[in-house]
GROMACS .gro file of C-alpha atoms in nm:
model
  271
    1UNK     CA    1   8.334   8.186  10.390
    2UNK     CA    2   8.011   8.310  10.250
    3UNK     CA    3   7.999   8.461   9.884
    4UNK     CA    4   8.128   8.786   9.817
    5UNK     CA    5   7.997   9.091   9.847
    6UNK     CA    6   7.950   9.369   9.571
    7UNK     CA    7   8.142   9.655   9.703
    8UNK     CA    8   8.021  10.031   9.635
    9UNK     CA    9   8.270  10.165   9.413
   10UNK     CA   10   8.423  10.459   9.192
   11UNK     CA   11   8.613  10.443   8.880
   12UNK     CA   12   8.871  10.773   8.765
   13UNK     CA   13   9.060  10.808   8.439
   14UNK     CA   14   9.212  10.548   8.226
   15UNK     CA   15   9.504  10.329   8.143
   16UNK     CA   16   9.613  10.016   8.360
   17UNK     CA   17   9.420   9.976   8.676
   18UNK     CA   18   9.555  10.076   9.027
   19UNK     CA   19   9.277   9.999   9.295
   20UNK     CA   20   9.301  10.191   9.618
   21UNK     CA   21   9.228  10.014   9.941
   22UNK     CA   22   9.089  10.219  10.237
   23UNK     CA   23   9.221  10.180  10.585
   24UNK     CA   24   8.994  10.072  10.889
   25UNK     CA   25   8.767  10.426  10.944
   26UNK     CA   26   8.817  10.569  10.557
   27UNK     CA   27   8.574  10.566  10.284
   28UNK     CA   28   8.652  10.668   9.929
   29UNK     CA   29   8.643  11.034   9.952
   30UNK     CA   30   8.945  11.000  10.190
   31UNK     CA   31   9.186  10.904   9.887
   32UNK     CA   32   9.007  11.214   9.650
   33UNK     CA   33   9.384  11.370   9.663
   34UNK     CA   34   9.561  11.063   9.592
   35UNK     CA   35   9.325  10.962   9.344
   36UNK     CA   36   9.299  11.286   9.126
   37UNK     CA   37   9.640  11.315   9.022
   38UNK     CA   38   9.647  10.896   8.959
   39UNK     CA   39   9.372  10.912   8.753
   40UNK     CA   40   9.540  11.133   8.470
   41UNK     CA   41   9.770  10.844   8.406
   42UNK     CA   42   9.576  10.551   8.544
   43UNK     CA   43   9.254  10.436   8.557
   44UNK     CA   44   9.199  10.471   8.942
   45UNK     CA   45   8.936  10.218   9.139
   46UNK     CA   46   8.813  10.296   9.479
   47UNK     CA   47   8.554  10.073   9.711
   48UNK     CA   48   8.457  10.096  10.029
   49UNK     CA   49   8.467   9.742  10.241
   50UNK     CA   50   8.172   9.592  10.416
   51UNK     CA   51   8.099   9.778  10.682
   52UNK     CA   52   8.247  10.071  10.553
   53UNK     CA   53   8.057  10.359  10.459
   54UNK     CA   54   7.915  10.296  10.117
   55UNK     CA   55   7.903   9.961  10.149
   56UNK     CA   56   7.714   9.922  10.534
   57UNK     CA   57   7.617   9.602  10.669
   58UNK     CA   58   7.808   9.359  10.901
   59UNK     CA   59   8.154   9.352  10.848
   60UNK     CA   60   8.298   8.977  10.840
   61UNK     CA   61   8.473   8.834  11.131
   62UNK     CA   62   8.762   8.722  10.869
   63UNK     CA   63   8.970   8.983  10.685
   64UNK     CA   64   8.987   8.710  10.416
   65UNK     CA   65   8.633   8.785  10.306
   66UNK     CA   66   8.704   9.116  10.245
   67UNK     CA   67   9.005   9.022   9.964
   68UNK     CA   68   8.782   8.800   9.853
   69UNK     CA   69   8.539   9.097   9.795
   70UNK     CA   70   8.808   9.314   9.612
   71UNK     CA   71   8.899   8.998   9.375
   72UNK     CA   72   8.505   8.984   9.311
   73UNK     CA   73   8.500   9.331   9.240
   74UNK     CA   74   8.709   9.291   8.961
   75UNK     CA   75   8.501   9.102   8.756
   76UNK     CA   76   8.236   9.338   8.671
   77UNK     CA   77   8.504   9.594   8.620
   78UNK     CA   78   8.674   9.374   8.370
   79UNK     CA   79   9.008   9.406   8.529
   80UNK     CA   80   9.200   9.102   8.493
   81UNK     CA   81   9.492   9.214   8.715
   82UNK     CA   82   9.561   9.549   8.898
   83UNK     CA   83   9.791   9.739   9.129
   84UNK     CA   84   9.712   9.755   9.459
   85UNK     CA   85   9.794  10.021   9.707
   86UNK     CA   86   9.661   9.996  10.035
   87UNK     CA   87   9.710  10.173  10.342
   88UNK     CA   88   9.678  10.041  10.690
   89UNK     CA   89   9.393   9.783  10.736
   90UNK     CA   90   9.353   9.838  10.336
   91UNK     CA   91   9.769   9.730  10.346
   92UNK     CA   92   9.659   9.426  10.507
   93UNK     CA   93   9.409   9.292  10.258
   94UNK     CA   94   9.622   9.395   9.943
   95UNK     CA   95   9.880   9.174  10.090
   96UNK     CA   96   9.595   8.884  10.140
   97UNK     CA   97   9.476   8.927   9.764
   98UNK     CA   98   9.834   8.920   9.618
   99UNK     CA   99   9.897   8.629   9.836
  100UNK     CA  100   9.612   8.396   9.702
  101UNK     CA  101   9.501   8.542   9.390
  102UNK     CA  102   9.873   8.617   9.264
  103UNK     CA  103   9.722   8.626   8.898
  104UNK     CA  104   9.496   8.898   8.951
  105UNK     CA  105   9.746   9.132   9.142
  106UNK     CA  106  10.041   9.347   8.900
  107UNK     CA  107  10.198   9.493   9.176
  108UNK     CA  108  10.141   9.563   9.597
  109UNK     CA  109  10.208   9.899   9.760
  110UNK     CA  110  10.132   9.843  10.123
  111UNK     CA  111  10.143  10.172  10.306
  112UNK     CA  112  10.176  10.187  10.694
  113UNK     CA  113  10.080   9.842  10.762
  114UNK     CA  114  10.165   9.534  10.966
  115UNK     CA  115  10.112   9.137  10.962
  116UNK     CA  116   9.919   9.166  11.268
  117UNK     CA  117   9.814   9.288  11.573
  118UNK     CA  118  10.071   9.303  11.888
  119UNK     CA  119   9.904   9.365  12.262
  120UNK     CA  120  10.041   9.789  12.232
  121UNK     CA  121   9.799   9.761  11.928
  122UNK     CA  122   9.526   9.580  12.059
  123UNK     CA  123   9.454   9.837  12.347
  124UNK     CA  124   9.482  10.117  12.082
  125UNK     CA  125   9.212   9.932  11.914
  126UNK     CA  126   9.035   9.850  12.182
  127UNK     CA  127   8.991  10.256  12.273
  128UNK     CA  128   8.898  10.402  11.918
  129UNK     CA  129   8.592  10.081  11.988
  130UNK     CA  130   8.503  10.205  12.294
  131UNK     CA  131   8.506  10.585  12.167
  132UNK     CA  132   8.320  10.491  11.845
  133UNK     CA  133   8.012  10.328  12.062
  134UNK     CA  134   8.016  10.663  12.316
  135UNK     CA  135   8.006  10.899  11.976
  136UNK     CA  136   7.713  10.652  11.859
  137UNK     CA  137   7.534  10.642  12.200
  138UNK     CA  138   7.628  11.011  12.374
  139UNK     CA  139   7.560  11.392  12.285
  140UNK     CA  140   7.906  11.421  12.083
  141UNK     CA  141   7.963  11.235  11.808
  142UNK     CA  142   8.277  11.433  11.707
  143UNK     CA  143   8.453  11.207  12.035
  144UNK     CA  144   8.619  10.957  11.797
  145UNK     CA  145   8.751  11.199  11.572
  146UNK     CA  146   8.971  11.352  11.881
  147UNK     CA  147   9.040  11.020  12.037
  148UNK     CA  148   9.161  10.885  11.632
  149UNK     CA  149   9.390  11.186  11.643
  150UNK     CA  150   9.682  11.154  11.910
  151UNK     CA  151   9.759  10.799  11.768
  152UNK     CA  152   9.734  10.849  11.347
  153UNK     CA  153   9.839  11.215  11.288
  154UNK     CA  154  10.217  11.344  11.364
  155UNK     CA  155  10.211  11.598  11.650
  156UNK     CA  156  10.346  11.871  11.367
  157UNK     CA  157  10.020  11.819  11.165
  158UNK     CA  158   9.778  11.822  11.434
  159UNK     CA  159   9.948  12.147  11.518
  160UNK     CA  160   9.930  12.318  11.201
  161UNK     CA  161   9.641  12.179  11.046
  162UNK     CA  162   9.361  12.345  11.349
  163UNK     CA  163   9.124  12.461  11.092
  164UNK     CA  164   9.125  12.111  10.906
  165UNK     CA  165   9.069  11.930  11.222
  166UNK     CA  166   8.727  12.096  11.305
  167UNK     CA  167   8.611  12.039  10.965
  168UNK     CA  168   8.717  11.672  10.985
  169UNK     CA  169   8.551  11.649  11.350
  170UNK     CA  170   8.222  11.813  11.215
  171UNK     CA  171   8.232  11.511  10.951
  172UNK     CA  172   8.296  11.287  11.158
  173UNK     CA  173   8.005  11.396  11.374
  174UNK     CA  174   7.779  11.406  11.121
  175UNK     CA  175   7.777  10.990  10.989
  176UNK     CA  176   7.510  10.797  11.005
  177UNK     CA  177   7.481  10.594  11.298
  178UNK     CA  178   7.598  10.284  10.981
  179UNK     CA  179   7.874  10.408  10.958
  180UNK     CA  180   7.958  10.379  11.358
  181UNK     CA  181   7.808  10.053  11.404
  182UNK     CA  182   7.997   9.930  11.088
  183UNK     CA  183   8.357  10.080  11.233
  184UNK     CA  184   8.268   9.922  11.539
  185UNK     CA  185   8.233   9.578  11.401
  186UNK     CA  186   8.543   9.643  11.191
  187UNK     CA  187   8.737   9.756  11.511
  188UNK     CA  188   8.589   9.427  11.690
  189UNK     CA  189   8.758   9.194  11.459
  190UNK     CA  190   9.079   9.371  11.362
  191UNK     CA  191   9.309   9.227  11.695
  192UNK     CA  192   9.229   8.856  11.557
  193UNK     CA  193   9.409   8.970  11.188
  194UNK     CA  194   9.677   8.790  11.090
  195UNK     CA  195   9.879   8.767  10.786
  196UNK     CA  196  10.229   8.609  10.850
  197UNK     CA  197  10.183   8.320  10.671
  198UNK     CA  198  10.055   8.490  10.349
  199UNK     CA  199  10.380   8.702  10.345
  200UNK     CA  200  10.614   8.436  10.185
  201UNK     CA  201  10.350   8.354   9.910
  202UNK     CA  202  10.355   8.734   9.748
  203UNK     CA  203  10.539   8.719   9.444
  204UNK     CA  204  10.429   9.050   9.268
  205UNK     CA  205  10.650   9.390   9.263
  206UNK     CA  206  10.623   9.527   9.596
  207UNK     CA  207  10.663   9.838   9.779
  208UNK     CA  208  10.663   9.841  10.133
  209UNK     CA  209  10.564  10.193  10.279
  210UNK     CA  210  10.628  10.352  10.647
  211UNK     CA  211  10.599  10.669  10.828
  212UNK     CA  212  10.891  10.783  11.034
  213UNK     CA  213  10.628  10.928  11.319
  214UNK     CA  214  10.348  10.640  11.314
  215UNK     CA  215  10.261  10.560  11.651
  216UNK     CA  216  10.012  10.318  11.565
  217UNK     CA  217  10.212  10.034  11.388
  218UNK     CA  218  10.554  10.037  11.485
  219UNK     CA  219  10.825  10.147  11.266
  220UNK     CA  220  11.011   9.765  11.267
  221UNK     CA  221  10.651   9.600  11.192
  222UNK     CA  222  10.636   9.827  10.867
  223UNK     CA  223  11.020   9.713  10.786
  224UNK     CA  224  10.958   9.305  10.912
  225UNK     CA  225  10.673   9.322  10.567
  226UNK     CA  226  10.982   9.411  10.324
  227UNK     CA  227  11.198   9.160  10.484
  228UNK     CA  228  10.951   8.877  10.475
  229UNK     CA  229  10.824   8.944  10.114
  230UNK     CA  230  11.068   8.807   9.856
  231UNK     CA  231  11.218   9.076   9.660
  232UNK     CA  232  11.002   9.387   9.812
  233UNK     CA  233  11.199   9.742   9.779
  234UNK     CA  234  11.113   9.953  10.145
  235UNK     CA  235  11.050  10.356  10.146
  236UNK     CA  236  11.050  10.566  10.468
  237UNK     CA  237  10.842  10.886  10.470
  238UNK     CA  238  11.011  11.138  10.643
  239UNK     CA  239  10.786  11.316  10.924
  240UNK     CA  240  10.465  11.157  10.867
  241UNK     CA  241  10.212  10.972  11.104
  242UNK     CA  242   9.985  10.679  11.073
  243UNK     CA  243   9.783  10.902  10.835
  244UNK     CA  244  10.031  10.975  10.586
  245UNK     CA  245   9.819  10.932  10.304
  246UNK     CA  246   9.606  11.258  10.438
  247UNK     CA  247   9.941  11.418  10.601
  248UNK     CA  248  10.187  11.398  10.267
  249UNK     CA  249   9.923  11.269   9.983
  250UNK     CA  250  10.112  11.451   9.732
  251UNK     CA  251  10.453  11.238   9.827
  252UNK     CA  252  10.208  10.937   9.843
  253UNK     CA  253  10.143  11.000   9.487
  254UNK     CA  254  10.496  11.084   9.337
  255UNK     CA  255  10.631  10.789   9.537
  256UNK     CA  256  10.340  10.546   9.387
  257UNK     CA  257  10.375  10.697   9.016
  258UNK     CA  258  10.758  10.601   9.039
  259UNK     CA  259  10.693  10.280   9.166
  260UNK     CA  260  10.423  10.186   8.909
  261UNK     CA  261  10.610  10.372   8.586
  262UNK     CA  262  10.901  10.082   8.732
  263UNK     CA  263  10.682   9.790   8.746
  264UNK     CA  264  10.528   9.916   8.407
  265UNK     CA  265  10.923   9.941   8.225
  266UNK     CA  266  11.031   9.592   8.400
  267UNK     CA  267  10.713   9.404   8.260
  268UNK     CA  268  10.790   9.227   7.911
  269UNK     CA  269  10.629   9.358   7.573
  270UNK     CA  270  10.392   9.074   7.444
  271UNK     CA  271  10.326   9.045   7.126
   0.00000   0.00000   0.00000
């Protein structure tokens, strides 16, 4: 594993640290409405991964180099220990830091996530790959955002969000070619993740988080993380997709501010 990398990242607000993790294709403006509203209580940490956006280069072949970037990340910050809520690929990693650096995690929140990649999801990956590289190579680059959207958004958002769509497409569209090549790399390596032996070794409070209407990962994947992590507590959100953090970010954030004020109650007073 080579040494970690400083991540580009954004600090909100203050009070305990809660450090959002992005899934595969976000960067941190994605989490802006998640983040606002967590930042009046806490102090709110974003990053982008390697490969992501504001961090470009290659993206490692090993998710494990990527927790090891978020626990390196803490340093500088001078965060001893923080909450972690991650959604989807950003789910994955949480799960990987409060596995093998249990003293720097305070609690997990893993939204929309799995332990790994079955075949189903390895073909879905294998498409937004091949439609990332024909946005970076062909006339439209706006072809990923379409092909992203029958698999991560709930048919009932897609139909009532139009106008949100196109402005997401045109954003889309306009990346740097970085950003594609980066996604692409990420997309590469994601069918190799795997993270069923780490489950048994998180010992934080944990919240396990699906969407009713994800067609990505499986409902029962989402529900086999609260069953496998010792004492985890599982939420369902009620007509979301894959993207529930965009669909329902203001349930995202009630649901997390309950969770954390519970974690913060249960933890004793030192002297």
């Amino acid at each position: 594993m080579r040494a970690p990398t400083v991540l580009f990242h954004h600090v909100d607000g203050e009070g305990e640290p809660v450090l959002l993790l992005n899934g595969v294709a976000m960067s941190v403006a994605g989490w802006q409405p998640i983040a606002a509203p967590l930042a009046q209580r806490y102090r709110v940490i974003r990053c982008d991964f390697r490969g992501q956006l504001m961090t470009p280069g290659e993206p490692p072949e090993d998710v494990a180099e990527h927790a090891a970037d978020v626990v390196a990340l803490l340093d500088p910050l001078e965060v001893d220990a923080a909450h972690l809520v991650g959604t989807s690929y950003g789910g994955v990693i949480g799960t990987l830091v409060a596995a093998r650096w249990p003293d720097r995690v305070r609690s997990l929140i893993s939204i929309a996530s799995a332990d790994g990649f079955d075949d189903v999801m390895a073909v879905e990956v294998a498409r937004w790959r091949e439609a990332c590289l024909l946005s970076l190579e062909g006339p439209d680059r706006g072809l990923l955002s379409d092909t992203f959207e029958g698999a991560v958004y709930s048919p009932a958002w897609v139909e009532s969000h139009r106008a949100e769509r196109a402005e997401r497409r045109r954003q889309v569209a306009a990346l740097p070619d970085e950003w594609f090549q980066g996604l692409a790399g990420l997309l590469d390596h994601a069918p190799s993740i795997s993270i069923r032996d780490a489950l048994d070794k998180v010992q934080c409070p944990t919240l396990i988080v699906a969407a009713e209407l994800d067609r990505f990962v499986p409902f029962d994947r989402t529900r086999s993380l609260a069953r496998r992590i010792h004492g985890a507590k599982f939420e369902l959100m009620e007509g979301a997709g894959h993207a529930v953090v965009v669909e329902q970010p203001d349930e995202v954030v009630e649901l997390c501010l309950q969770f954390l004020d519970e974690v913060s109650d249960s933890r004793p007073e030192t002297a």
